[in-house]
Each structure stands twice: as structure tokens, then as C-alpha cells.
Short mmCIF file of C-alpha atoms in Angstrom, two decimals:
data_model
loop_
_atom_site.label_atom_id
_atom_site.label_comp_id
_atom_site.label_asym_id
_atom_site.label_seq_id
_atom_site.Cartn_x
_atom_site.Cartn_y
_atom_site.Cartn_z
CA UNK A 1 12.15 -37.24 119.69
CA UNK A 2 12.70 -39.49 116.76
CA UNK A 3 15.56 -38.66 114.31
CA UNK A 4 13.77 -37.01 111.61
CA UNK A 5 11.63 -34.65 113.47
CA UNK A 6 14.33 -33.90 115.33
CA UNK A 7 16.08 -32.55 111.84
CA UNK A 8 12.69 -30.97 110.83
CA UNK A 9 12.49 -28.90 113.77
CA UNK A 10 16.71 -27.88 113.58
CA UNK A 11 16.35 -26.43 109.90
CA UNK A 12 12.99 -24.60 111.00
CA UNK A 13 15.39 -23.17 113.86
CA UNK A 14 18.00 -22.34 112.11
CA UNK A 15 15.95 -20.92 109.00
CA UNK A 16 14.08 -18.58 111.49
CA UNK A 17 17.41 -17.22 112.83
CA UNK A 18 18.42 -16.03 109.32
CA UNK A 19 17.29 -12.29 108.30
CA UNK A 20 14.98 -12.23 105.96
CA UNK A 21 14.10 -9.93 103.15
CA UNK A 22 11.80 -7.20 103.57
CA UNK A 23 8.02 -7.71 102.45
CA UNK A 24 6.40 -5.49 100.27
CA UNK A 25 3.22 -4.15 101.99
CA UNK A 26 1.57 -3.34 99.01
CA UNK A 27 1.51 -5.03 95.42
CA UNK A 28 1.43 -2.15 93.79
CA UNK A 29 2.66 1.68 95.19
CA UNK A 30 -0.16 3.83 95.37
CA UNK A 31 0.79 6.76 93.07
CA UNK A 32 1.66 4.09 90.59
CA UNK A 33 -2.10 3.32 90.15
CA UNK A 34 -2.89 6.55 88.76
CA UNK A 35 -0.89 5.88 85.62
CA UNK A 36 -3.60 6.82 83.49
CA UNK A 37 -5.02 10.05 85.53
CA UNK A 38 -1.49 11.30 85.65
CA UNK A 39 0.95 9.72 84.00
CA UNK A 40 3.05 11.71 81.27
CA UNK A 41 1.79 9.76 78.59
CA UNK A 42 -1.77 10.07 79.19
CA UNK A 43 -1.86 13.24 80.32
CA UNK A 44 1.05 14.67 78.29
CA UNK A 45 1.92 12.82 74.96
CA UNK A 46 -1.77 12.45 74.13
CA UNK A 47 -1.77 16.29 73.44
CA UNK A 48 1.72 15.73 72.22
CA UNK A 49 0.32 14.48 68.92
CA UNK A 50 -1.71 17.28 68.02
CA UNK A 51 1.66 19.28 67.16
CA UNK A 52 3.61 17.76 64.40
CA UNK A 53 7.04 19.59 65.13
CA UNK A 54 6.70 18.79 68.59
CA UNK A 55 5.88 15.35 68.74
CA UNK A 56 8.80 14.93 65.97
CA UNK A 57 11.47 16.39 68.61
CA UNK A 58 10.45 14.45 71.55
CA UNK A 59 10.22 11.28 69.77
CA UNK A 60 12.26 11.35 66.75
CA UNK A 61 10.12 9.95 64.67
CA UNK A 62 6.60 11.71 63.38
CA UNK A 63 3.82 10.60 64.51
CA UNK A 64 2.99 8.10 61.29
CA UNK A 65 6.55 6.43 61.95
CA UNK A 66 5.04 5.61 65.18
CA UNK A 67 2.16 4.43 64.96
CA UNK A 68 3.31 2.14 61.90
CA UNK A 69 6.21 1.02 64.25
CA UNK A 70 3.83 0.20 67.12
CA UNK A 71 1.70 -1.85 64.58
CA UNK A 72 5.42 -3.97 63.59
CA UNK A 73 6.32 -4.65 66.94
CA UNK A 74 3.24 -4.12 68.96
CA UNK A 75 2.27 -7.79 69.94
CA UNK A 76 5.79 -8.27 70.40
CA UNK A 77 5.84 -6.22 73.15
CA UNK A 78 2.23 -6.11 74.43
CA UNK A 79 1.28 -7.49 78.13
CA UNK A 80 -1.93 -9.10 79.92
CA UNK A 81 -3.60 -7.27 82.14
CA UNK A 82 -4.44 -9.30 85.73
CA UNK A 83 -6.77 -9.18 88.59
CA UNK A 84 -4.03 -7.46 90.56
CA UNK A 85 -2.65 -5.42 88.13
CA UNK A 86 -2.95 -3.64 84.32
CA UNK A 87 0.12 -4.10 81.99
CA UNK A 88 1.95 -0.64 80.29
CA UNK A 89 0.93 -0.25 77.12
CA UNK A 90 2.99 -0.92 74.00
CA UNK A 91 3.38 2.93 73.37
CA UNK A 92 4.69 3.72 76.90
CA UNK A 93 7.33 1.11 76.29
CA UNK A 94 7.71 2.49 72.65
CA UNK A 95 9.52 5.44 73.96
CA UNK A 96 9.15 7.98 76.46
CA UNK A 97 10.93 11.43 76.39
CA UNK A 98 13.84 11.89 78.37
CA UNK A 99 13.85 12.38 81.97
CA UNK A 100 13.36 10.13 84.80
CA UNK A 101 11.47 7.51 82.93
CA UNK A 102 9.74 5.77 86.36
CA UNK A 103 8.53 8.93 88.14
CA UNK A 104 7.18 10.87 85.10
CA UNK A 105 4.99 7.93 83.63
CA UNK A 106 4.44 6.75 86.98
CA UNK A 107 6.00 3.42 86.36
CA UNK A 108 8.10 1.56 88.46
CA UNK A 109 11.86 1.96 88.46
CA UNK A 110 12.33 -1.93 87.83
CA UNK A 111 9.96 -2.27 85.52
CA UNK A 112 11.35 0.45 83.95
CA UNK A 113 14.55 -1.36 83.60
CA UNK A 114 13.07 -4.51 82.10
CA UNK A 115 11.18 -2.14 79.56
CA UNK A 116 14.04 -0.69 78.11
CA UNK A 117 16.06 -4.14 76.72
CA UNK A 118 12.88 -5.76 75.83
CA UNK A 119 11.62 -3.16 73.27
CA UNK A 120 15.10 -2.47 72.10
CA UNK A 121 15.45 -6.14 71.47
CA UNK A 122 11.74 -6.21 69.93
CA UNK A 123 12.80 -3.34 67.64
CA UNK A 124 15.73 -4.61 66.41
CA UNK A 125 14.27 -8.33 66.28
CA UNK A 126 11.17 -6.74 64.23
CA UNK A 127 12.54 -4.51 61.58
CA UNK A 128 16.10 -6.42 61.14
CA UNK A 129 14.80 -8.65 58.40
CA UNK A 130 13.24 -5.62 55.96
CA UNK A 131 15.20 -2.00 57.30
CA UNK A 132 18.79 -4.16 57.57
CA UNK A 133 18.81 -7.24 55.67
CA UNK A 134 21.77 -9.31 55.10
CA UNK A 135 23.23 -8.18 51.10
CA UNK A 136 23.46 -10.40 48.38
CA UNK A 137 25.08 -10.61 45.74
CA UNK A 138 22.61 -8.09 43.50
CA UNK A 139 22.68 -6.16 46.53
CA UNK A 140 26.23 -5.11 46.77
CA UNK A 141 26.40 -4.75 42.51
CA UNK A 142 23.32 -2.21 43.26
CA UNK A 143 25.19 -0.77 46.08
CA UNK A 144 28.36 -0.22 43.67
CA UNK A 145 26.83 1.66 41.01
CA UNK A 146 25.30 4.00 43.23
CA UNK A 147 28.93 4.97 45.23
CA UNK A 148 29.93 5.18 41.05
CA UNK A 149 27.01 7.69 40.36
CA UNK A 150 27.06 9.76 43.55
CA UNK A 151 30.83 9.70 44.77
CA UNK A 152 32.80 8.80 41.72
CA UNK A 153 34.54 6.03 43.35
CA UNK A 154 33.61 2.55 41.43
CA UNK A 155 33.74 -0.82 42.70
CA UNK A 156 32.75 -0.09 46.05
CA UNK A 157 30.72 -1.73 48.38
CA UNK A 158 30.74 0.36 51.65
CA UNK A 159 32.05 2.55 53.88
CA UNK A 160 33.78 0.85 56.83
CA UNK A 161 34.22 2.32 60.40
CA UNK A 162 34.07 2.12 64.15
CA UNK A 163 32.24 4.51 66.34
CA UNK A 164 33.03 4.41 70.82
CA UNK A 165 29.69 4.01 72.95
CA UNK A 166 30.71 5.59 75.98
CA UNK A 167 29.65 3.33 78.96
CA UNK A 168 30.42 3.25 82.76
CA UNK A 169 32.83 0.46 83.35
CA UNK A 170 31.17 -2.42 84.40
CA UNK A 171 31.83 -4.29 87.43
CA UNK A 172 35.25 -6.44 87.71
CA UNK A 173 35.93 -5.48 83.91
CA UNK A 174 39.31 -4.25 84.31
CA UNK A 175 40.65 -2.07 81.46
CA UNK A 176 39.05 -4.54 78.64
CA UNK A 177 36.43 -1.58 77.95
CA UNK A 178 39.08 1.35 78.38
CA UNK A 179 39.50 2.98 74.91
CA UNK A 180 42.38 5.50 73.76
CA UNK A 181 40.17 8.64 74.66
CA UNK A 182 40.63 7.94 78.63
CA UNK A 183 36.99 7.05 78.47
CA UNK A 184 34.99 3.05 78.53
CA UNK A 185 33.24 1.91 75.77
CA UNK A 186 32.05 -0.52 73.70
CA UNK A 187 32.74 -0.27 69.81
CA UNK A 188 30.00 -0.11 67.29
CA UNK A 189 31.45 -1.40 63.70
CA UNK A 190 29.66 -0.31 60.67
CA UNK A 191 29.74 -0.81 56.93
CA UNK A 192 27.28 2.20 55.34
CA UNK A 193 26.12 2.33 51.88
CA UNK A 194 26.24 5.17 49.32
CA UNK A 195 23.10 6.95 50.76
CA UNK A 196 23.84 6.81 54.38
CA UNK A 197 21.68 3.19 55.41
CA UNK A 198 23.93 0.71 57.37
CA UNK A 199 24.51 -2.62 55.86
CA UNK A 200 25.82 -4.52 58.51
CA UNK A 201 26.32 -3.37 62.08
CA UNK A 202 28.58 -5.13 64.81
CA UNK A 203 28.15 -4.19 68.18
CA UNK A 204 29.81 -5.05 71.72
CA UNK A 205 33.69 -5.43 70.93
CA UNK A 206 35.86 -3.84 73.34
CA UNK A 207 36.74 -0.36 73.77
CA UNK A 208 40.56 -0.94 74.11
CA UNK A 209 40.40 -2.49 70.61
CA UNK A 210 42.07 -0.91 67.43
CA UNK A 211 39.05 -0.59 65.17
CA UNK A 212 41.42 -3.14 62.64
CA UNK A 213 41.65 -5.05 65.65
CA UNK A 214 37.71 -4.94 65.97
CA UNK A 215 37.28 -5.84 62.48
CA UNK A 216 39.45 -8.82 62.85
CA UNK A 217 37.03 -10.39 65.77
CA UNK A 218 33.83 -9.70 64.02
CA UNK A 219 31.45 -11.88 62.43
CA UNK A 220 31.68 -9.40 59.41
CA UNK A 221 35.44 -9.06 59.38
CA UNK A 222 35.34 -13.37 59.49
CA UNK A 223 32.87 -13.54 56.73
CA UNK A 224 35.17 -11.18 54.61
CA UNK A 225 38.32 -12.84 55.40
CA UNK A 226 36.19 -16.39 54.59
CA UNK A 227 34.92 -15.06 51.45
CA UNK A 228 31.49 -15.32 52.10
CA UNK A 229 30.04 -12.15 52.07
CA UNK A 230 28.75 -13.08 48.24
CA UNK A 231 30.69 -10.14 47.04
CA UNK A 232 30.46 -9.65 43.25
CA UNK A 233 33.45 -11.35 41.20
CA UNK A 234 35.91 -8.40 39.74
CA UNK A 235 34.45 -6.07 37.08
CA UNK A 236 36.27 -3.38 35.03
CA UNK A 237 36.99 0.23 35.89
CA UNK A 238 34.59 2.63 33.55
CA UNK A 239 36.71 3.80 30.93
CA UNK A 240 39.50 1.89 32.00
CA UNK A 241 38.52 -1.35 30.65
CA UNK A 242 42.44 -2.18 29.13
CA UNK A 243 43.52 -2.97 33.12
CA UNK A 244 41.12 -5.87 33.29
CA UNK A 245 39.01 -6.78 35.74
CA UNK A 246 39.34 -4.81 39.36
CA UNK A 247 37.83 -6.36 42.66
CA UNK A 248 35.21 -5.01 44.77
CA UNK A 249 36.00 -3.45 47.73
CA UNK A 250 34.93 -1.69 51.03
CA UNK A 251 37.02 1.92 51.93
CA UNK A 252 38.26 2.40 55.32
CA UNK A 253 40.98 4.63 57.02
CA UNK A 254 44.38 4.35 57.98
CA UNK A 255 43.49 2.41 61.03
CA UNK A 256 42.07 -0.59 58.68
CA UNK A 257 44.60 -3.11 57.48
CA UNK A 258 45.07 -3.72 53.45
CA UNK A 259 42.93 -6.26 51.66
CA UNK A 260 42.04 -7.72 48.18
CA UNK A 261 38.50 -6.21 49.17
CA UNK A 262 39.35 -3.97 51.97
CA UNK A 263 40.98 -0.81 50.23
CA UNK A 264 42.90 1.86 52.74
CA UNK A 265 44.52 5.13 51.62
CA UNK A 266 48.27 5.98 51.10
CA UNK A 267 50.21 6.42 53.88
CA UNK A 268 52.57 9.46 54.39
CA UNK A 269 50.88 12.94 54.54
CA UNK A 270 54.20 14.50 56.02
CA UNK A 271 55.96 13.38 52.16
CA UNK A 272 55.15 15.53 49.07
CA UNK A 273 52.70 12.22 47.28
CA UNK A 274 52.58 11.76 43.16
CA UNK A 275 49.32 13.68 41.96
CA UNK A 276 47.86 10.33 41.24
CA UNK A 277 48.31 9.15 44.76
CA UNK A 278 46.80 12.43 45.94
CA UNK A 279 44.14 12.16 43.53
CA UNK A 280 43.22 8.53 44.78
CA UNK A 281 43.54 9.52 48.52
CA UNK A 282 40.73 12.40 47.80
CA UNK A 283 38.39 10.05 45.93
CA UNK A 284 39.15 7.08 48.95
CA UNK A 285 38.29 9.72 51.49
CA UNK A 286 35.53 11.64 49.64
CA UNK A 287 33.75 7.93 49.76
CA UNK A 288 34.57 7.08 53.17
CA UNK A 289 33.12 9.75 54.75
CA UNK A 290 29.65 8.36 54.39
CA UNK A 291 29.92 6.33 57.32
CA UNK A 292 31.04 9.50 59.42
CA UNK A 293 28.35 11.40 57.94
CA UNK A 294 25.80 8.27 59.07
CA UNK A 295 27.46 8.21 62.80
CA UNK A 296 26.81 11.99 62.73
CA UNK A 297 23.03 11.49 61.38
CA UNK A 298 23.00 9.04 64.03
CA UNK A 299 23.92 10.82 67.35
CA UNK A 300 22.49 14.36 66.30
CA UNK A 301 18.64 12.20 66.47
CA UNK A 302 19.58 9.54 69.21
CA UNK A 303 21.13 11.79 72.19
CA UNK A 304 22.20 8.66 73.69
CA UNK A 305 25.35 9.07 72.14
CA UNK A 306 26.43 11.97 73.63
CA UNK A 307 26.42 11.10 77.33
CA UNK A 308 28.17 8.34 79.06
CA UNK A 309 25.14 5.18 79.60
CA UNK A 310 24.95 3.69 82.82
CA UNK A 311 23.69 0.31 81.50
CA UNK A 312 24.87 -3.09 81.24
CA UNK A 313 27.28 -4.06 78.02
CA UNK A 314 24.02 -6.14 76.65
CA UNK A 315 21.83 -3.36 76.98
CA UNK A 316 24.13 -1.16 75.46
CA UNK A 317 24.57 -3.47 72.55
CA UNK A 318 20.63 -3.70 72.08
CA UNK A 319 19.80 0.08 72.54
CA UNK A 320 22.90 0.63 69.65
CA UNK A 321 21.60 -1.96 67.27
CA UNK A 322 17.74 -0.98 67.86
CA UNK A 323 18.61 2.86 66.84
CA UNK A 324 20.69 1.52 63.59
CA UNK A 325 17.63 -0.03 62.28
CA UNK A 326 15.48 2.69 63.34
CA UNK A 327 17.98 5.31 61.26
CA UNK A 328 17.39 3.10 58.17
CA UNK A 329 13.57 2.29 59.05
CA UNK A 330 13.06 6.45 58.47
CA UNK A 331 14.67 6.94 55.78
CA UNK A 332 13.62 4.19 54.06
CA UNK A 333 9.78 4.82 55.41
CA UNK A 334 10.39 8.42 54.25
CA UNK A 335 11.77 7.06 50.51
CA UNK A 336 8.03 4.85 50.46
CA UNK A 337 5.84 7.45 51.76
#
């Protein structure tokens, strides 16, 4: 036997010794094809929309908000049907109610999984550019005077903060995503304007991270240390015009390190404070807590936030970013209509 056959024939040997994987006997599982006879969202959702409340508390969002969202991001998410198969439909992917996902819509548990990042990521991808733009210049001045008109607290550009995502660890992470509360997380870190929109959202920094700490790492907390934000130059306190010109700033807790644009209140609530420092610390925290009102807007609509997600850290990140555009895409849709 010459050389090379010889060789042929060894790897066939030795590749038919190895185990092999199991075969799937049938392309598709049989009570899978009846997706559309009885599958929750044919069968259930369908009459879903002729109940306005209803339809509102399964899918937080009325049924307008939908459909206009399924037009945005609709051929984003869309598949082609085959001879072997028919793709899910934008709207199943769009978001089903909660419950096991794959056995009521009659979908399969892996496609299931791919469904979930993709139209997160198509969300977020789609509605970024208009719901959550990145500010300007005129957009933090606008921004300013309306934290002046509805919180008495000029000069300011945003409410800073940093929410936990509770998570199961991942694999081989170690403690990197174990946060003070004895739980794992990742940290979402949020600047919020005067009327409860986020600004600018940073997700996927470590749970065991001080939120100064996470503020330090981030492409916002770079761009602000920088200068490059386009923050408005200083502008004088109303009525107050004899102390000159007063910088810009965002308002943040004790946990937030002092800046020239990065204002923090007084330490020391144990010590008797000056009225004036007591008067500042209730305007600083009277304007802060618009970013824990916003993180409390945000998990009463998106329950996701109140149980511990048994997804990757990058699905994570997308599912948290995709639901802070969709809390400014309905109020802002709500504003328009």
C-alpha cells in the first residue's frame, strides 16, 4: 500500500473511532411547526391588542409605541423565510411577556437565546441616535435652565449616579463582579436630565467598583476629565451676578469625587453644619435625586431589575442600554403625541 493511501485510510480509522455528536432527526421539532396555530402570540397577543390596559401591562409600551417601534427597527430585525423553514416575525422578537419564552411561543430555546441580544442590540442601535443623542453644547445650556426652573439649582447639567444589575457570576470571573451588597453585578452609570431622560448611559463596569471608581474608567468620566464633553464656558449665578462667572456642573453624592464640573455635597452630617452649608446640601440633593427617581421609573416598568439575570455580561449590557433608550423613547413619544 503506497504511502499516502496508507495515511488516508489511518485518519479515516482513527476519525471513525472518535464519538461523534448526536444528529438531529428532524430539522425542525414538531410542536414547533404549529407556531402560528398555537403559539402565544398568535393565539394570545393578537386578542391582547383589543384591550388597551392590558396590552400596556404585558408589554410596557401601548400598543401605538409598538407598532411605531416595530416600523424603526423592523427590517433590522426581520428574517427570510426558506424551503425548510419560516423565520419569527419581527413582533415575536419585539417582546414577548414573561414566562418561558421558547415553550409558550413555541420557539426554540436557542433561538430564543439568539433573539434576545439581537433585538436588544437593534433597539438600542435604532433609537440611540434620536431618543439618546450625544449633547452639545446648546444642549447642556437647555438642559441648565430647565434644572434652574424646576429644581432651583442653576448651572447644572445632570444628575450623576450608578445603579447594580444583579447578574449570576459568570464563569472563571472571580470576585471582579462581586459588589458591596454580597450580590454580582455589573454597574449601570447614568447622567439624567431635569425631566427624568438619560443623557449618557455607561454600562458593563464591574460590580466591585466604587461608583467614583466607575466614573473614573468610563468613556464619560474620560471625556469630562479631557474636557470634551462641550460643556458651556462659566455663566453667572441669577441674582448673584457680583461673584462672576460660576462653572457648569453635574451633582452627584458623597461617593463621587470633587471636580471643577463635578459638584458633591458637604461632608459631615454627625457635625452641627452653617445654615448655608445646610441650605446648599438640600438644594445639591433636592437636584440629585432625579437620577434615583429615573432608576426607580426604570425598574418599576422593566422587571428585569428586580431579579438576579442569568445572562452573559454582554447581554446584560445590551438588555440595560436597550431599556434606557426605550424609557426616553416613551416619554419623549408621549411629549410628541
Amino acid at each position: 500500500m503506497r504511502p499516502t493511501l496508507r495515511k488516508v485510510v489511518l485518519i479515516a480509522l482513527l476519525g471513525w473511532d472518535q464519538p461523534r455528536g448526536k444528529c438531529r432527526s428532524v430539522c425542525v421539532q414538531r410542536w414547533l411547526k404549529s407556531r402560528k396555530q398555537a403559539g402565544e402570540f398568535h393565539c394570545f397577543i393578537q386578542e391582547l391588542r383589543l384591550f388597551g390596559e392590558e396590552f400596556r401591562s404585558c408589554f410596557r409600551l401601548d400598543r401605538s409605541q409598538v407598532d411605531h417601534l416595530l416600523q424603526m427597527v423592523g427590517a433590522r430585525i426581520a428574517r427570510m423565510d426558506t424551503n425548510y423553514r419560516e423565520s419569527i416575525s419581527p413582533i415575536l422578537g419585539d417582546g414577548t411577556p414573561t414566562g418561558p419564552l421558547d415553550s409558550a411561543s413555541r420557539v426554540g430555546r436557542s433561538t430564543v437565546a439568539g433573539i434576545v441580544p439581537s433585538v436588544t442590540q437593534a433597539i438600542w442601535d435604532c433609537l440611540v441616535g434620536e431618543y439618546m443623542p450625544v449633547p452639545k453644547e446648546e444642549d447642556w445650556r437647555a438642559i441648565a435652565c430647565e434644572f434652574l426652573e424646576r429644581w432651583n439649582f442653576p448651572n447644572c447639567l445632570g444628575s450623576i449616579d450608578g445603579k447594580h444589575v444583579a447578574i449570576q457570576a459568570p464563569p472563571c470571573s472571580g470576585s471582579q463582579f462581586y459588589n458591596y451588597k454580597g450580590t454580582y453585578s455589573v454597574v449601570l452609570l447614568a447622567v439624567v436630565d431635569a425631566i427624568y431622560c438619560f443623557r449618557v448611559v455607561d454600562v458593563g463596569a464591574y460590580g466591585k467598583g466604587s461608583d467614583g471608581g466607575t466614573l473614573r474608567v468610563s468613556a464619560f468620566g474620560q471625556a469630562l476629565q479631557d474636557g470634551t464633553l462641550e460643556i458651556p464656558p462659566p455663566a453667572s449665578l441669577p441674582g448673584a451676578e457680583d461673584l462672576g462667572p460660576v462653572p457648569h456642573v453635574f451633582v452627584g453624592d458623597e461617593a463621587f469625587p470633587l471636580r471643577p464640573n463635578l459638584m458633591r455635597p458637604y461632608a459631615g452630617r454627625q457635625l452641627p453644619l452653617p445654615k448655608p452649608v445646610r441650605i446648599f446640601n438640600k438644594r445639591l440633593s433636592r437636584a440629585r435625586l432625579v437620577v434615583e427617581c429615573a432608576f426607580g421609573i426604570l425598574a418599576a416598568r422593566w422587571r428585569m431589575y428586580r431579579r438576579v439575570l442569568g445572562l452573559s455580561p454582554s447581554n446584560v449590557d445590551a438588555c440595560v442600554k436597550a431599556t434606557c433608550v426605550l424609557h426616553n423613547y416613551i416619554y419623549i413619544y408621549i411629549l410628541v403625541i
